[in-house]
CSV table of C-alpha atoms and ligand atoms in Angstrom, one decimal:
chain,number,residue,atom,x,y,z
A,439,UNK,CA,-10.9,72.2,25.2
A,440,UNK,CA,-13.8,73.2,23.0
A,441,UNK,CA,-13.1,70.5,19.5
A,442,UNK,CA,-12.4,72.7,16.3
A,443,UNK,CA,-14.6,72.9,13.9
A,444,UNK,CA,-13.7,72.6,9.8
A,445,UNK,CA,-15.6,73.3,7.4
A,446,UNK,CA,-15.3,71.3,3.9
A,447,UNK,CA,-16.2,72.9,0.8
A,448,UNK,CA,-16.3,70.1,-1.9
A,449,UNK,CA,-17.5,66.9,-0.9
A,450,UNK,CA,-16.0,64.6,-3.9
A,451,UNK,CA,-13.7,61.9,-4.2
A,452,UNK,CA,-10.9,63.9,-1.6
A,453,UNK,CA,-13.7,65.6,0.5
A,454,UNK,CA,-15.9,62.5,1.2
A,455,UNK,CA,-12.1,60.3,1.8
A,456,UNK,CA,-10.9,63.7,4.3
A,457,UNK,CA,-14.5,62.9,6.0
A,458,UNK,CA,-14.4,59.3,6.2
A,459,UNK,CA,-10.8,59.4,7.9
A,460,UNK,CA,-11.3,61.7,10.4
A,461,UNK,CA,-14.1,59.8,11.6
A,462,UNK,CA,-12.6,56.9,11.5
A,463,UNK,CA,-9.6,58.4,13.1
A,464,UNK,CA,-10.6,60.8,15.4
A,465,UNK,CA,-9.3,58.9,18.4
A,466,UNK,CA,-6.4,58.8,17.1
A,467,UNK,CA,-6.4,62.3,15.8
A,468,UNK,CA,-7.6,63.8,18.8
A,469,UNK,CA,-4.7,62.3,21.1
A,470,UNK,CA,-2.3,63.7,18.2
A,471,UNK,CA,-3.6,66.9,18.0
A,472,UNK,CA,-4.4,67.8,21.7
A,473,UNK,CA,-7.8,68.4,20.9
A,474,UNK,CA,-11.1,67.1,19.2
A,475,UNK,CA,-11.3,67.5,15.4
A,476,UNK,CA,-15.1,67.7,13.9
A,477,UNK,CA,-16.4,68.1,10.3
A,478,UNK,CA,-19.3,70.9,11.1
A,479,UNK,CA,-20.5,72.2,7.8
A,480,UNK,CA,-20.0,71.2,4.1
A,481,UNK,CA,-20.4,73.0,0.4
A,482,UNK,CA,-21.5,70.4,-1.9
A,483,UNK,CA,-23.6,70.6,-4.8
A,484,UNK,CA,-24.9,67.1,-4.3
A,485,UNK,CA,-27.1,67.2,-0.9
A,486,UNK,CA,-28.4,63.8,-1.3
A,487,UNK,CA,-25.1,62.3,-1.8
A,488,UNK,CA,-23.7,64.0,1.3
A,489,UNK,CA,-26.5,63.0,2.9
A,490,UNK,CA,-25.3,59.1,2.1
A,491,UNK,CA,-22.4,59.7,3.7
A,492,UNK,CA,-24.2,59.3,7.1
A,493,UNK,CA,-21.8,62.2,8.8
A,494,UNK,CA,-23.3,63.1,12.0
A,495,UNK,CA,-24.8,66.4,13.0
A,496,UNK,CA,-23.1,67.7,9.6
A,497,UNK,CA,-24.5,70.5,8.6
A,498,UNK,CA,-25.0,71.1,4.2
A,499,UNK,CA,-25.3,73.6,1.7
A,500,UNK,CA,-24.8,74.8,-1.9
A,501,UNK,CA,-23.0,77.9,-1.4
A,502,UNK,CA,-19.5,77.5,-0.6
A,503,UNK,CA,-19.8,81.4,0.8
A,504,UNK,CA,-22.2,80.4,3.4
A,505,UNK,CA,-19.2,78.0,4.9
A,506,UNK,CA,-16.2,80.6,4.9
A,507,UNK,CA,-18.5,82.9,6.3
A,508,UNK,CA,-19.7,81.1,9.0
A,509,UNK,CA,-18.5,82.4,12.4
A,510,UNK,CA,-18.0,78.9,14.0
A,511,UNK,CA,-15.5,77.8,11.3
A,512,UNK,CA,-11.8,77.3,12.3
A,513,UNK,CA,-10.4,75.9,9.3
A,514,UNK,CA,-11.6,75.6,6.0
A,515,UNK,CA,-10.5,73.1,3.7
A,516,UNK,CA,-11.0,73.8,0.3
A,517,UNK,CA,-11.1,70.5,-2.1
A,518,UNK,CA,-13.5,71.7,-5.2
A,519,UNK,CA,-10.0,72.6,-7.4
A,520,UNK,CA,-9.7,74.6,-10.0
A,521,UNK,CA,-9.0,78.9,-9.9
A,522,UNK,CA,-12.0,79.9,-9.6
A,523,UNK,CA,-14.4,80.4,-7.5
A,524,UNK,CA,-11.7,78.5,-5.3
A,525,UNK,CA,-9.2,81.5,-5.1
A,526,UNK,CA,-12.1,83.9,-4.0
A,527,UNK,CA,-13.1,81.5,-1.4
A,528,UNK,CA,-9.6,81.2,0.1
A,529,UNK,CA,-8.9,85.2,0.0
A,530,UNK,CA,-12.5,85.3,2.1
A,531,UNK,CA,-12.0,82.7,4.5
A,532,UNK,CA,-8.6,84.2,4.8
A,533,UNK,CA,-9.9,88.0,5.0
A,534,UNK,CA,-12.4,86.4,7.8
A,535,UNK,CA,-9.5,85.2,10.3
A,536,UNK,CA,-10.0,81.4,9.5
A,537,UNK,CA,-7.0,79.5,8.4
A,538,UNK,CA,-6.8,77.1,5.3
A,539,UNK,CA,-6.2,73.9,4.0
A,540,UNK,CA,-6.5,73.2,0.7
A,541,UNK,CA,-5.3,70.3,-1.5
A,542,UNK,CA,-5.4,72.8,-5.3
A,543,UNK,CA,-2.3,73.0,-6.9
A,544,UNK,CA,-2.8,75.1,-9.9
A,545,UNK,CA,-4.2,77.8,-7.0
A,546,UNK,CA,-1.0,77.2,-5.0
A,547,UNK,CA,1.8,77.6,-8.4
A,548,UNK,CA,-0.7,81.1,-9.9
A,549,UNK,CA,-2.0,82.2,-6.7
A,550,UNK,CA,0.0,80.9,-3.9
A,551,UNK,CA,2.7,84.3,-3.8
A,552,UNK,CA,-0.5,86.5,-3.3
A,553,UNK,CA,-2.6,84.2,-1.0
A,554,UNK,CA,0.5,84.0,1.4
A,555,UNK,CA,1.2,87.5,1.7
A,556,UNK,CA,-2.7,88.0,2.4
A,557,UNK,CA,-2.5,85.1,5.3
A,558,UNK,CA,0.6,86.3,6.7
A,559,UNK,CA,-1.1,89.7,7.2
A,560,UNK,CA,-4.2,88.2,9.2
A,561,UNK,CA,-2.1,86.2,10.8
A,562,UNK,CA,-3.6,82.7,9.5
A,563,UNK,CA,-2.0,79.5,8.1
A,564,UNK,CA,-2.8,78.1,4.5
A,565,UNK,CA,-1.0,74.8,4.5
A,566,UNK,CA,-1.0,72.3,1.2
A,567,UNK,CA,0.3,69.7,1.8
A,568,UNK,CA,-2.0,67.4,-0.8
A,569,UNK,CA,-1.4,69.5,-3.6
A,570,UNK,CA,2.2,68.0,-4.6
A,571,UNK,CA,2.2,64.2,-4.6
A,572,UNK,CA,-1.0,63.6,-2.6
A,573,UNK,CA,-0.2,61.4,0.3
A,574,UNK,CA,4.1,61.5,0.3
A,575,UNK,CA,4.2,64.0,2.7
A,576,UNK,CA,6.8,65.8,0.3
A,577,UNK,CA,5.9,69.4,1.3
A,578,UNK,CA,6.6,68.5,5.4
A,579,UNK,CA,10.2,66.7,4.1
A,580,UNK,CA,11.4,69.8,2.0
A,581,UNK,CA,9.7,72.4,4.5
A,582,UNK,CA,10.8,70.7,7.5
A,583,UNK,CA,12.8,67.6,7.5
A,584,UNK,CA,15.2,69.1,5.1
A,585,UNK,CA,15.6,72.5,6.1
A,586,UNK,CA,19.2,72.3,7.5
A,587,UNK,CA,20.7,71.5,3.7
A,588,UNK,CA,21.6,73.4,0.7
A,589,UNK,CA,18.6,71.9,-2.2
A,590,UNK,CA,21.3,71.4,-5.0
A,591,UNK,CA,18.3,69.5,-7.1
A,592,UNK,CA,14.8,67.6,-7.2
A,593,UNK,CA,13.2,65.1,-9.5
A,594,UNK,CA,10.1,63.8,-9.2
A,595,UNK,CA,7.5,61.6,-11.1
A,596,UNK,CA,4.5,63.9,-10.1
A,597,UNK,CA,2.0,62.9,-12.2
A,598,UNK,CA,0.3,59.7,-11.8
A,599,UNK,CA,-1.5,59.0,-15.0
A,600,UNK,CA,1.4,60.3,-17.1
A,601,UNK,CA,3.7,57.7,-15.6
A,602,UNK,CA,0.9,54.7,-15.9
A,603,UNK,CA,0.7,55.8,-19.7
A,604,UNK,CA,4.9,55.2,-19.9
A,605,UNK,CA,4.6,52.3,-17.7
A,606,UNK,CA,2.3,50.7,-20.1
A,607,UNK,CA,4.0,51.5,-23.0
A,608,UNK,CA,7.5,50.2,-21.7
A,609,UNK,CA,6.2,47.3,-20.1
A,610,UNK,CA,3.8,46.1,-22.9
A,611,UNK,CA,5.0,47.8,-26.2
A,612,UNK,CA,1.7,49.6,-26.1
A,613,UNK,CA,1.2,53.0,-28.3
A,614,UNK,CA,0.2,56.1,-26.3
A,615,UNK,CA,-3.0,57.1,-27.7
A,616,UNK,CA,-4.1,53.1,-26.6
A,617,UNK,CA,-3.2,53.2,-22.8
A,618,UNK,CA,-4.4,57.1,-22.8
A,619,UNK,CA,-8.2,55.8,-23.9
A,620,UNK,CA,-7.3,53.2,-20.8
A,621,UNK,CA,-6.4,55.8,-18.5
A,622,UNK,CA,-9.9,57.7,-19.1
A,623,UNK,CA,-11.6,54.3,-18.9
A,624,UNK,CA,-10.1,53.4,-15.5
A,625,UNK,CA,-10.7,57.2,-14.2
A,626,UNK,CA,-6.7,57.6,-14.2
A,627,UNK,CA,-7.4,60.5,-16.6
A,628,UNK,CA,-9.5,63.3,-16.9
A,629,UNK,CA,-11.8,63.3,-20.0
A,630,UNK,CA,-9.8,66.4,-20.9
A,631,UNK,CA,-6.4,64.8,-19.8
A,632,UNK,CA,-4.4,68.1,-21.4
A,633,UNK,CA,-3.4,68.7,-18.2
A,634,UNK,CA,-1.5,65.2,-17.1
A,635,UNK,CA,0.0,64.4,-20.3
A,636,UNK,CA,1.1,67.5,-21.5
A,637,UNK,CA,2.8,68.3,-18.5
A,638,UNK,CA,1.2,70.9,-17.1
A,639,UNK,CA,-0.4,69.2,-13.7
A,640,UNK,CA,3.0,68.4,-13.3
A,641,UNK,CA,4.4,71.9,-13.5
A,642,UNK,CA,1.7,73.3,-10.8
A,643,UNK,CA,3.3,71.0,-8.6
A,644,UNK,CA,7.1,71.6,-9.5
A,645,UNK,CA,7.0,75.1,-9.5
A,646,UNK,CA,5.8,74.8,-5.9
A,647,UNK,CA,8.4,72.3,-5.2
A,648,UNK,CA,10.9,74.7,-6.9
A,649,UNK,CA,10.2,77.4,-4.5
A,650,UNK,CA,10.6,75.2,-1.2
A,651,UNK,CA,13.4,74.2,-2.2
A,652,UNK,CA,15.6,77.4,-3.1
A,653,UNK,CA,13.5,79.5,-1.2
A,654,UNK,CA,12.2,81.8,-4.3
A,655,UNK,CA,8.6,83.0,-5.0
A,656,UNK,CA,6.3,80.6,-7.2
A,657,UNK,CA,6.9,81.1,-10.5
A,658,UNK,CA,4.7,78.9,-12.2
A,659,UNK,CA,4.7,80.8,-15.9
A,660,UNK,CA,8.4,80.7,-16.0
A,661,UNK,CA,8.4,76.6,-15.9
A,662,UNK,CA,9.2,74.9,-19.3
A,663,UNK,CA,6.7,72.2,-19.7
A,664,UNK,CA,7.0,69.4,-22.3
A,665,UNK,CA,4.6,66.4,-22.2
A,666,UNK,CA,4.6,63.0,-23.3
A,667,UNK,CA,2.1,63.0,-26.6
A,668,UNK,CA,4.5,62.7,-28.7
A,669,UNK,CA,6.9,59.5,-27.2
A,670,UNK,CA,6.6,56.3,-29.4
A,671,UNK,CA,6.5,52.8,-28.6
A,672,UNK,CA,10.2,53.3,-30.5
A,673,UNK,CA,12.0,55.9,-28.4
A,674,UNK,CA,10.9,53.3,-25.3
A,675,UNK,CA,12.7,50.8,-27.0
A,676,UNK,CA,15.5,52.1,-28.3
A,677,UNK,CA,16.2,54.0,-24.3
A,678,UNK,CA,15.6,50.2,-23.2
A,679,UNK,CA,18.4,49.0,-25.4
A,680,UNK,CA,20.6,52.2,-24.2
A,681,UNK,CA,20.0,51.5,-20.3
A,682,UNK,CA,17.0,53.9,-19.9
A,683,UNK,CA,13.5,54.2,-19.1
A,684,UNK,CA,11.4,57.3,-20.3
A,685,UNK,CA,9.7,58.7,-16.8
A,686,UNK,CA,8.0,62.0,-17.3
A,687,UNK,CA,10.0,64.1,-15.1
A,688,UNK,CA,9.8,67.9,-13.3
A,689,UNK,CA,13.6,68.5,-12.4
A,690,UNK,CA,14.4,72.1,-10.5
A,691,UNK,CA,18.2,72.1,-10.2
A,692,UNK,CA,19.9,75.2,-8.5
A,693,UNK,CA,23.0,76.6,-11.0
A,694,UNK,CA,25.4,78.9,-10.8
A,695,UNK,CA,23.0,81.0,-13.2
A,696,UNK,CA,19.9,80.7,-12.0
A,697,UNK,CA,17.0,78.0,-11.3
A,698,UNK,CA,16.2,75.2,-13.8
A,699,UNK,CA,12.6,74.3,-13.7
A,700,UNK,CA,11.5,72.0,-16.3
A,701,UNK,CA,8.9,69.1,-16.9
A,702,UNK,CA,9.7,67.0,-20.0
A,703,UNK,CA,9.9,63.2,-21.2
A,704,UNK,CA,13.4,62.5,-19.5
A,705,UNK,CA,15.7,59.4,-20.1
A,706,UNK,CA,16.8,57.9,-16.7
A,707,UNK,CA,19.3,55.0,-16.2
A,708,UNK,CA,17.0,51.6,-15.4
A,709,UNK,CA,19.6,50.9,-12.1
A,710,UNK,CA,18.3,53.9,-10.5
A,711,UNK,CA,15.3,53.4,-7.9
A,712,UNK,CA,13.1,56.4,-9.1
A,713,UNK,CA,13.3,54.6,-12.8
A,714,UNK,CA,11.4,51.8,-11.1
A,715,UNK,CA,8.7,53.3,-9.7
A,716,UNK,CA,5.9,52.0,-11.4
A,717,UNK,CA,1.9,52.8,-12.8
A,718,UNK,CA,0.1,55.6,-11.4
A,719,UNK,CA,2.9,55.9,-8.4
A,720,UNK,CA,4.7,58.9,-7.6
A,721,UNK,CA,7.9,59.3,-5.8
A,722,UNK,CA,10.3,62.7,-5.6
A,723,UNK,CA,14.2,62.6,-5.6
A,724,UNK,CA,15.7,65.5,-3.2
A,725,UNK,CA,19.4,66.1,-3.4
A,726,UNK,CA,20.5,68.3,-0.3
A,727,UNK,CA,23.9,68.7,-0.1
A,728,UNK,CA,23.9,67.7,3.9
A,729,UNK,CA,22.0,64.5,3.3
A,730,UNK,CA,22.9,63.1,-0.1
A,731,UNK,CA,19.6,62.2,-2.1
A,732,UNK,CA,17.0,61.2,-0.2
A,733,UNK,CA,13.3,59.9,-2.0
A,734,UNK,CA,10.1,59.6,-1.7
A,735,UNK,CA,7.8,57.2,-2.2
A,736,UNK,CA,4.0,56.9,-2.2
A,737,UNK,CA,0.1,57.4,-3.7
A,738,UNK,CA,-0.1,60.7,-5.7
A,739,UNK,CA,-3.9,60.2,-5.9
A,740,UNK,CA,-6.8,58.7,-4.6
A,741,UNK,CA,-9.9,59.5,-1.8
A,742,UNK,CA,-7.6,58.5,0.9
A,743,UNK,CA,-3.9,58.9,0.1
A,744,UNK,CA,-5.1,62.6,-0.6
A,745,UNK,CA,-7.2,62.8,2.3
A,746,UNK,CA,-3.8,61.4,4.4
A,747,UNK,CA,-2.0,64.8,3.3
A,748,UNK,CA,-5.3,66.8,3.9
A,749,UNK,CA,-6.0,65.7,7.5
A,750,UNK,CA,-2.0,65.9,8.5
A,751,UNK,CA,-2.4,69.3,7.7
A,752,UNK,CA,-5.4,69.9,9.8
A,753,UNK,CA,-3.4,68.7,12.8
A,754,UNK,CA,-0.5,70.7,11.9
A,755,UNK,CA,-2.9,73.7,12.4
A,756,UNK,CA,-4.6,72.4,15.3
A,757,UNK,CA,-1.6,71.8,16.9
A,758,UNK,CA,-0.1,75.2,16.3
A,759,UNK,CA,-3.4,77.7,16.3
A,760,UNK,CA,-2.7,79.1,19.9
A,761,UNK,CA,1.1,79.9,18.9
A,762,UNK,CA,2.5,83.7,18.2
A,763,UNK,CA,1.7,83.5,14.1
A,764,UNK,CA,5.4,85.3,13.7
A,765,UNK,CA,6.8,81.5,15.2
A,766,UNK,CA,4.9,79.5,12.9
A,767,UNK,CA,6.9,77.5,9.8
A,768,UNK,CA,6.8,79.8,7.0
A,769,UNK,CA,4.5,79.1,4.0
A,770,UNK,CA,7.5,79.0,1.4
A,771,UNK,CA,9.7,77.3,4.2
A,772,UNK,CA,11.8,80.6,4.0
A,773,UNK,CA,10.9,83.4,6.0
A,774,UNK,CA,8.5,85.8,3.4
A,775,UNK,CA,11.2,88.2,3.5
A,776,UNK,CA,14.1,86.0,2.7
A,777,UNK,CA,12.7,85.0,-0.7
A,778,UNK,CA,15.5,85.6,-3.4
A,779,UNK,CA,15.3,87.1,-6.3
A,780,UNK,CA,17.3,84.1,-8.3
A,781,UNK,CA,16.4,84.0,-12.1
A,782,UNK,CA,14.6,80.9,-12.8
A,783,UNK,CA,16.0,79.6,-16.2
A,784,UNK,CA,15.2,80.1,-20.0
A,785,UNK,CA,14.8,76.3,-21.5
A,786,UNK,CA,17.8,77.8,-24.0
A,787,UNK,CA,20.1,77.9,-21.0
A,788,UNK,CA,19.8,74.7,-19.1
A,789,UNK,CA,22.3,72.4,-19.6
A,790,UNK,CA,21.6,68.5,-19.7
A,791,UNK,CA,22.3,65.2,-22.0
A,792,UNK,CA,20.2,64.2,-24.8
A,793,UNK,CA,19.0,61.0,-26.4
A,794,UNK,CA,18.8,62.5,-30.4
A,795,UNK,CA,16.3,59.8,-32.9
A,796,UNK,CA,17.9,61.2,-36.6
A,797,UNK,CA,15.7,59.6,-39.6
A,798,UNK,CA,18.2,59.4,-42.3
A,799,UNK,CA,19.3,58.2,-46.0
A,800,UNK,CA,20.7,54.8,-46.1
A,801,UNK,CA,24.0,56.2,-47.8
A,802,UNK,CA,27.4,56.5,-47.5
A,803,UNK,CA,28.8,58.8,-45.6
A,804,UNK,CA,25.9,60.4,-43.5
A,805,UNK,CA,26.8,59.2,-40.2
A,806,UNK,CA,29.9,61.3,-41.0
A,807,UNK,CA,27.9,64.7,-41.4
A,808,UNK,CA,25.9,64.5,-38.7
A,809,UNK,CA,28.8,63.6,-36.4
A,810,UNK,CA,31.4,66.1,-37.8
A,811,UNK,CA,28.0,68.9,-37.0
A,812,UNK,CA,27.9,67.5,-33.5
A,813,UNK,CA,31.7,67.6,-33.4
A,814,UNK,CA,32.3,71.5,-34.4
A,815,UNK,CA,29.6,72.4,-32.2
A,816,UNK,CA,31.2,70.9,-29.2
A,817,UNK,CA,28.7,68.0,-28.5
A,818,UNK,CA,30.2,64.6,-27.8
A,819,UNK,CA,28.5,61.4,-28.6
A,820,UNK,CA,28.3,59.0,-25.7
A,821,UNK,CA,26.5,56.3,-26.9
A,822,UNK,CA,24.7,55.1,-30.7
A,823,UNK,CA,22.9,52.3,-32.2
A,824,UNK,CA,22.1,52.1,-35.8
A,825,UNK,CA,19.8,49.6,-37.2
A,826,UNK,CA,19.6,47.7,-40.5
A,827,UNK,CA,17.2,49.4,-42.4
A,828,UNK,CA,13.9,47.3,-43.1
A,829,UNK,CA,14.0,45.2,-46.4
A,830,UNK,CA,12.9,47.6,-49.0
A,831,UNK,CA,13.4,51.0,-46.9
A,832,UNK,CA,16.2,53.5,-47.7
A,833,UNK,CA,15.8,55.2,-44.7
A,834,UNK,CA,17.0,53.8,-41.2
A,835,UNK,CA,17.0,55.9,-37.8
A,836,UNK,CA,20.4,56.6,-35.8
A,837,UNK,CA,20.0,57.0,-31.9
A,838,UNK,CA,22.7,59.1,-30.4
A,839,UNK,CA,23.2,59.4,-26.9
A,840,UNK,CA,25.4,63.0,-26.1
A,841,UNK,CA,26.9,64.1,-23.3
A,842,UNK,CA,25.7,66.9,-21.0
A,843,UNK,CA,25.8,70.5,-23.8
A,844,UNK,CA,24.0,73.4,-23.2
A,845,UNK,CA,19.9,73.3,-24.9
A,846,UNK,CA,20.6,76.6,-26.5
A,847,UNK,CA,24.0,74.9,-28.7
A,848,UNK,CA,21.7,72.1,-28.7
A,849,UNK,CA,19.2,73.7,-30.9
A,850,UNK,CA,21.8,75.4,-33.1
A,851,UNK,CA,23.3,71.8,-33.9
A,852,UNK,CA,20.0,70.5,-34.6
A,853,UNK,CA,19.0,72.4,-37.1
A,854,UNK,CA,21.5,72.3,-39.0
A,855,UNK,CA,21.2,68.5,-39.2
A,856,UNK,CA,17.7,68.8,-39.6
A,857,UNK,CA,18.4,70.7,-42.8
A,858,UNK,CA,20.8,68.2,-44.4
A,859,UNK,CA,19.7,66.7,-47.5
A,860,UNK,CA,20.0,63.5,-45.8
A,861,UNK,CA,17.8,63.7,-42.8
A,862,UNK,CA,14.3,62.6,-43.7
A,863,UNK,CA,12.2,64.2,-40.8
A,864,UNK,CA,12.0,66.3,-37.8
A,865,UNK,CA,15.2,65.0,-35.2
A,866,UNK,CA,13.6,63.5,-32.2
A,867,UNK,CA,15.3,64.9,-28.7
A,868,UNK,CA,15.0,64.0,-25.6
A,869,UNK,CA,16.9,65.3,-22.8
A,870,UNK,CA,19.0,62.6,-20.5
A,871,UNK,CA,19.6,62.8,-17.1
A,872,UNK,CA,22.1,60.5,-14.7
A,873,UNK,CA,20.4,62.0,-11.3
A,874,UNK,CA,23.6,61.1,-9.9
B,2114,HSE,N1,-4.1,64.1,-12.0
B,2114,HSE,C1,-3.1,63.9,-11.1
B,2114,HSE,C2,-2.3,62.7,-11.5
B,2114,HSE,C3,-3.6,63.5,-9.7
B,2114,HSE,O1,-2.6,62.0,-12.5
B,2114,HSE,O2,-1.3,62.4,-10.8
B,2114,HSE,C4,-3.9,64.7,-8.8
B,2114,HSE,O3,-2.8,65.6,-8.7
């Protein structure tokens, strides 16, 4: 059989790693896939270093157009990122019969509803397996390997550089803004690294997660995002001393009510294996109610961890190109028409534990008003620490650990503590979560 012929538009860090391995591979590949697998043509603004990548018989240009145009294209494999012109490119290679790969996750969580529909129509596959967690093949496990359960709930560290930046700061008392300048020294970070640390990298790749998982359409604008600017080298401590480690988390949880689908600094108990996952790792938790949690552990980053996810999916295709396209596994894992309409969450209504940092008045009798707040409004206290106050300060923090209350009562609560005489500054909260 004739070998099938990609074509790769972006030739970066991913593109040049998705090169080098199915070269290296192709053997291999080839006795996987049933057939021969060859890079033919390439979109790269940088000829010359394309050029250095000594890829045989590889055809070059600058316009990504001229690749998802070309007739002799089976798969294109889009790795230049970002909305646009990446979305146009997709919708054309799409619109011209070839199917996609493509490793962009802020496409997949705006785009992905519209993109789908359009491939489903021609009849073409647009598979993404890179764009959550690079090389855990999480998208195959929820998709695939997970299909016969119920998803009750998922938690993943899905951001690389924010979980470096917490390692750091748990493991060597560093302050944020010093490991951060690290990060974008090493190349961990982006020189505008807005979107790992404020969470919003993070919520591309939840909200895809989300919708695999409970079967719903992406809904990326509907995920609460918090990120993890604003954590001191005191709230990792005083969570140390409490059991916990900060991890920055996305959580989708299936409720009576509706979806939760939040990213945010979360307390997790140090015992538990996901707490332990370390630097710029990732790793996803997945509870289905058939198997119990299951997780996933691997690279979220990197030329060939990416490139891992990227070729898989190639083969995937390969494999399956022939086949009747109403047989194929569905893009959301559900059937398109099977997609339910299930709210996804306000923040107001989820429901979780918090870890609350109150500034206060070294005086008598102040634990006593912030507890009898917490106490009419419902919320039990599960664990506290209160320090001596420095020599010379009159103010001291508390650190209350609650049980599991609703955000919205949360709030409510907070602010009236926050406007006792005797609370010195803004109440610090982050939420806690068992993952039990
Ligand atoms: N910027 C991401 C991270 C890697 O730090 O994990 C690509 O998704």
């Amino acid at each position: 059989m004739k070998p099938v012929k990609i074509g790769l538009l972006g030739l970066g860090t991913v593109g040049g790693g998705t090169a080098t391995v199915l070269q290296r591979n192709a053997e291999e590949i080839s006795r996987r896939a049933g057939r021969g697998i060859i890079v033919d043509f390439a979109a790269t603004l940088e000829i010359e270093r394309a050029e250095e990548l000594g890829l045989e018989g590889l055809r070059l240009t600058e316009n990504a157009f001229d690749v998802v145009n070309d007739p002799d294209i089976d798969i294109v494999v889009e790795l230049i990122g970002g909305y646009s012109p990446a979305k146009e490119l997709v919708l054309q290679a799409i619109a011209n019969g070839k199917h996609v790969v493509t490793a962009n996750k802020a496409l997949i969580a705006l785009h992905g509803n519209e993109i789908f529909a359009k491939a489903q129509e021609k009849g073409v596959m647009v598979t993404f397996e890179a764009a959550v967690a690079g090389g855990i093949p999480i998208i195959k496990a929820l998709r695939e390997g997970l299909s016969a359960n119920k998803i009750n709930w998922i938690a993943g560290i899905i951001n690389g550089t924010g979980n470096f930046i917490l390692t750091e700061m748990r493991e060597k008392g560093r302050a944020f803004d010093d490991v951060l300048a690290e990060a974008q020294a090493l190349g961990y970070a982006e020189k505008d690294p807005t979107f790992d640390v404020e969470g919003i990298d993070a919520a591309h790749k939840l909200s895809i997660l989300s919708s695999l998982a409970f079967g719903i359409p992406l809904q990326f604008e509907k995920t609460y995002t918090e990120g993890i600017s604003t954590i001191t080298p005191e709230d990792v401590e005083y969570a140390d001393e409490l059991g916990y480690t900060i991890k920055h988390l996305g959580i989708a949880r299936r409720t009576e009510q509706g979806i939760e689908q939040r990213v945010h600094p979360t307390l997790i108990p140090k015992t538990r294996l996901i707490a332990n996952v370390n630097g710029v790792m990732n790793a996803v938790l997945i509870m289905g109610d058939a198997v119990g949690p299951t997780l996933y552990y691997g690279a979220g980053a990197g030329d060939e961890p990416t490139a891992s996810a990227v070729v898989a999916d190639i083969i995937d295709i390969v494999r399956v190109m022939t086949s009747d396209p109403n047989n194929r596994v569905p893009h959301l894992a559900f059937q398109p028409d099977q997609l339910a309409d299930i709210p996804v969450l306000p923040l107001e209504a989820i429901q979780t534990a918090y870890y609350l940092r109150v500034c206060v008045l070294d005086e008598p009798g102040v634990l006593a008003e912030i507890t009898t707040i917490l106490g009419k409004s419902n919320i039990s206290v599960e664990a506290f620490i209160q320090k001596q106050p420095k020599v010379g300060e009159t103010k001291v923090d508390i650190i209350l650990l609650t049980q599991r209350v609703n955000e919205g009562d949360m709030n409510k609560a907070l602010a009236q503590i926050e406007a006792l005489t005797v609370t010195c500054s803004h109440v610090v909260k982050i939420r806690v979560e068992t993952l039990k």
